[in-house]
Amino acid sequence: MSGMVQRALATVSFALICIATPASAADDTVRIRGTIESVEGPVYVVKNRDGAELKLTVTDNPLFVAISPSTMADIKPGMFVGSAGMMQADGTQKAIEVHIFPESMRGTGEGHYDWDLKPQSKMTNANVEQTVAGVDGQILSVKYKDGEKKLLVTPETIVVTYVPGNKDDLKPGTKIFVSAAKKQSDGTLQTPRITYGRNGAGPAF
């Protein structure tokens, strides 16, 4: 395997580790879901989804990972996926988004746990056992080490995968996600990795 390919896989792998962890973080970290408003030298000025203006910098040798659109047709039994969604009365999880993990990251963040995308949202990272057509959309039967869930994927569900990104893509208007930016003494935030959307797309998680 070439060095370039290895670096690309490493970039995606480390980013997905960040994405797929439960929604608990230390007191000195901040989860960011926002849009870059301006770039001032090494500082990204970001408007967070709660309206707060944040100043974000990156560590040495940061990782940039871009979201790549995908479809339900790309999801096959045996794949490992993650999904944020809302639990329904019948026990299914209505997926807000589904992200497809590369095979090298099978098992990352495996399980079903609370997530902070929306109030009472859940994250489920699991192996796809079966896909079937349902009345309201496709049903993914997924299994993780402690249980299993049925994920309802509707036409509104966002399905994505990840590709190595580029710092040059991070411009005003770019939507980003940072799992746990660390607070600095000067009030800025710092992160080793940024996940972002291209062409107006944005992370749903």
Short mmCIF file of C-alpha atoms in Angstrom, two decimals:
data_model
loop_
_atom_site.label_atom_id
_atom_site.label_comp_id
_atom_site.label_asym_id
_atom_site.label_seq_id
_atom_site.Cartn_x
_atom_site.Cartn_y
_atom_site.Cartn_z
CA MET A 1 0.00 0.00 0.00
CA SER A 2 1.42 3.40 -0.89
CA GLY A 3 2.28 5.95 1.76
CA MET A 4 -0.31 8.34 0.33
CA VAL A 5 -3.11 5.78 0.64
CA GLN A 6 -2.04 4.86 4.15
CA ARG A 7 -2.13 8.52 5.19
CA ALA A 8 -5.57 8.94 3.61
CA LEU A 9 -6.94 5.94 5.49
CA ALA A 10 -5.38 7.16 8.71
CA THR A 11 -7.00 10.56 8.25
CA VAL A 12 -10.46 9.06 7.87
CA SER A 13 -9.88 6.58 10.69
CA PHE A 14 -8.88 9.18 13.29
CA ALA A 15 -11.76 11.43 12.27
CA LEU A 16 -14.28 8.67 12.67
CA ILE A 17 -12.95 7.85 16.12
CA CYS A 18 -13.82 11.42 17.03
CA ILE A 19 -17.25 11.28 15.42
CA ALA A 20 -18.37 8.01 16.90
CA THR A 21 -17.87 8.55 20.63
CA PRO A 22 -20.73 8.95 23.13
CA ALA A 23 -21.98 12.43 23.90
CA SER A 24 -20.01 12.86 27.10
CA ALA A 25 -17.04 15.17 27.24
CA ALA A 26 -14.77 16.70 29.82
CA ASP A 27 -15.67 20.08 31.30
CA ASP A 28 -12.86 21.74 29.35
CA THR A 29 -14.11 20.60 25.94
CA VAL A 30 -16.81 21.91 23.63
CA ARG A 31 -18.69 20.13 20.85
CA ILE A 32 -19.07 22.39 17.81
CA ARG A 33 -21.73 22.24 15.14
CA GLY A 34 -21.50 25.47 13.22
CA THR A 35 -20.57 27.48 10.16
CA ILE A 36 -17.29 29.25 9.47
CA GLU A 37 -17.93 33.00 9.31
CA SER A 38 -14.38 34.14 8.61
CA VAL A 39 -10.78 32.98 8.63
CA GLU A 40 -8.36 35.25 10.45
CA GLY A 41 -4.89 33.81 9.95
CA PRO A 42 -4.78 30.56 11.95
CA VAL A 43 -8.16 31.28 13.59
CA TYR A 44 -11.51 30.07 12.27
CA VAL A 45 -14.34 32.28 13.49
CA VAL A 46 -17.32 29.95 13.77
CA LYS A 47 -20.97 30.67 14.47
CA ASN A 48 -22.17 27.73 16.51
CA ARG A 49 -25.69 26.37 16.11
CA ASP A 50 -26.69 28.04 19.40
CA GLY A 51 -25.68 31.42 17.96
CA ALA A 52 -22.44 31.74 19.91
CA GLU A 53 -19.36 33.02 18.08
CA LEU A 54 -16.38 30.76 18.68
CA LYS A 55 -12.73 31.13 17.76
CA LEU A 56 -11.21 27.83 16.72
CA THR A 57 -7.63 26.87 15.99
CA VAL A 58 -6.06 23.53 15.08
CA THR A 59 -3.12 21.67 16.59
CA ASP A 60 0.03 20.81 14.71
CA ASN A 61 -0.58 18.26 11.93
CA PRO A 62 -4.38 18.52 12.07
CA LEU A 63 -6.75 16.19 10.26
CA PHE A 64 -9.40 17.49 7.86
CA VAL A 65 -12.15 15.11 6.77
CA ALA A 66 -14.80 15.89 4.18
CA ILE A 67 -18.31 14.50 4.08
CA SER A 68 -19.13 12.70 0.85
CA PRO A 69 -22.80 12.12 -0.09
CA SER A 70 -23.88 8.50 -0.28
CA THR A 71 -27.16 6.62 -0.68
CA MET A 72 -29.04 3.68 0.78
CA ALA A 73 -27.97 1.69 -2.29
CA ASP A 74 -24.41 1.85 -0.95
CA ILE A 75 -25.37 0.15 2.32
CA LYS A 76 -25.07 -3.63 2.23
CA PRO A 77 -25.44 -6.36 4.86
CA GLY A 78 -22.16 -6.80 6.68
CA MET A 79 -21.23 -3.11 6.66
CA PHE A 80 -20.65 -1.16 9.86
CA VAL A 81 -22.67 2.04 10.14
CA GLY A 82 -23.50 4.78 12.61
CA SER A 83 -26.84 6.53 12.89
CA ALA A 84 -28.17 9.43 14.95
CA GLY A 85 -31.94 9.45 15.28
CA MET A 86 -35.07 9.53 17.37
CA MET A 87 -36.72 6.54 19.00
CA GLN A 88 -40.27 5.81 17.87
CA ALA A 89 -43.19 4.32 19.78
CA ASP A 90 -42.75 0.97 18.02
CA GLY A 91 -39.13 0.69 19.16
CA THR A 92 -37.52 1.60 15.85
CA GLN A 93 -35.01 4.42 15.58
CA LYS A 94 -35.95 6.96 12.90
CA ALA A 95 -32.63 7.94 11.37
CA ILE A 96 -31.77 11.60 10.97
CA GLU A 97 -28.51 10.53 9.36
CA VAL A 98 -26.56 7.39 8.58
CA HIS A 99 -22.81 7.42 8.14
CA ILE A 100 -20.94 4.52 6.55
CA PHE A 101 -17.68 3.49 8.22
CA PRO A 102 -14.72 2.21 6.23
CA GLU A 103 -13.98 -1.43 6.99
CA SER A 104 -10.82 -0.44 8.86
CA MET A 105 -12.99 1.26 11.50
CA ARG A 106 -15.39 -1.61 12.17
CA GLY A 107 -16.45 -1.56 15.83
CA THR A 108 -15.72 2.12 16.49
CA GLY A 109 -18.13 3.54 19.06
CA GLU A 110 -20.18 0.35 18.89
CA GLY A 111 -23.45 0.43 20.80
CA HIS A 112 -26.62 2.44 21.39
CA TYR A 113 -26.39 5.54 23.57
CA ASP A 114 -27.59 9.09 24.21
CA TRP A 115 -26.56 11.73 21.67
CA ASP A 116 -26.93 15.51 21.64
CA LEU A 117 -27.93 16.22 18.05
CA LYS A 118 -31.48 16.87 19.26
CA PRO A 119 -33.18 16.48 22.65
CA GLN A 120 -33.59 12.75 23.41
CA SER A 121 -31.71 11.71 20.26
CA LYS A 122 -29.73 8.48 20.22
CA MET A 123 -26.64 7.24 18.42
CA THR A 124 -26.40 3.64 17.24
CA ASN A 125 -23.19 2.23 15.77
CA ALA A 126 -23.63 -1.35 14.64
CA ASN A 127 -23.28 -4.01 11.97
CA VAL A 128 -25.93 -4.15 9.25
CA GLU A 129 -27.64 -7.54 9.34
CA GLN A 130 -30.42 -6.92 6.83
CA THR A 131 -32.01 -4.20 4.70
CA VAL A 132 -35.68 -4.40 3.72
CA ALA A 133 -38.22 -2.03 2.21
CA GLY A 134 -40.84 -0.69 4.61
CA VAL A 135 -43.99 1.37 4.32
CA ASP A 136 -42.25 4.60 5.35
CA GLY A 137 -38.79 3.82 4.01
CA GLN A 138 -35.96 1.30 4.20
CA ILE A 139 -35.44 -0.66 7.41
CA LEU A 140 -31.89 -1.48 8.49
CA SER A 141 -31.67 -4.31 11.00
CA VAL A 142 -28.43 -3.71 12.88
CA LYS A 143 -26.70 -5.62 15.66
CA TYR A 144 -24.13 -4.50 18.22
CA LYS A 145 -22.46 -6.41 21.04
CA ASP A 146 -25.18 -5.72 23.62
CA GLY A 147 -28.28 -5.72 21.45
CA GLU A 148 -29.90 -4.85 18.15
CA LYS A 149 -32.06 -2.13 16.65
CA LYS A 150 -34.14 -1.45 13.58
CA LEU A 151 -33.30 1.83 11.88
CA LEU A 152 -35.93 3.51 9.72
CA VAL A 153 -34.24 5.33 6.84
CA THR A 154 -36.66 7.76 5.19
CA PRO A 155 -36.24 9.89 2.06
CA GLU A 156 -35.26 12.75 4.41
CA THR A 157 -32.46 10.78 6.07
CA ILE A 158 -28.97 12.01 5.18
CA VAL A 159 -26.60 9.21 4.14
CA VAL A 160 -22.89 10.00 3.97
CA THR A 161 -19.42 8.55 4.00
CA TYR A 162 -16.03 10.23 4.52
CA VAL A 163 -13.04 11.14 2.38
CA PRO A 164 -9.72 12.85 3.20
CA GLY A 165 -10.21 16.62 3.24
CA ASN A 166 -8.12 19.70 2.59
CA LYS A 167 -7.50 22.79 4.68
CA ASP A 168 -8.17 24.94 1.60
CA ASP A 169 -11.82 23.85 1.67
CA LEU A 170 -12.41 25.60 5.00
CA LYS A 171 -13.82 28.91 3.88
CA PRO A 172 -16.63 31.23 5.07
CA GLY A 173 -19.92 29.36 4.71
CA THR A 174 -18.40 25.92 5.31
CA LYS A 175 -20.33 23.86 7.86
CA ILE A 176 -18.20 21.97 10.36
CA PHE A 177 -18.39 19.47 13.20
CA VAL A 178 -15.85 19.14 16.01
CA SER A 179 -16.48 16.49 18.63
CA ALA A 180 -14.42 17.88 21.50
CA ALA A 181 -12.52 21.15 21.05
CA LYS A 182 -10.34 21.94 24.05
CA LYS A 183 -10.71 25.29 25.79
CA GLN A 184 -7.55 27.41 25.84
CA SER A 185 -6.51 30.00 28.44
CA ASP A 186 -7.13 32.87 25.99
CA GLY A 187 -10.74 31.82 25.40
CA THR A 188 -10.16 30.18 22.03
CA LEU A 189 -10.84 26.53 21.29
CA GLN A 190 -8.40 24.06 19.76
CA THR A 191 -8.92 20.77 17.96
CA PRO A 192 -6.76 18.16 16.21
CA ARG A 193 -9.43 17.47 13.58
CA ILE A 194 -12.32 19.12 11.74
CA THR A 195 -15.05 17.31 9.81
CA TYR A 196 -16.81 19.46 7.24
CA GLY A 197 -19.25 19.53 4.35
CA ARG A 198 -18.52 20.57 0.79
CA ASN A 199 -20.70 22.63 -1.51
CA GLY A 200 -23.10 23.71 1.22
CA ALA A 201 -23.51 20.24 2.72
CA GLY A 202 -23.17 19.95 6.45
CA PRO A 203 -22.62 17.34 9.11
CA ALA A 204 -25.94 16.13 10.48
CA PHE A 205 -24.47 14.45 13.54
#
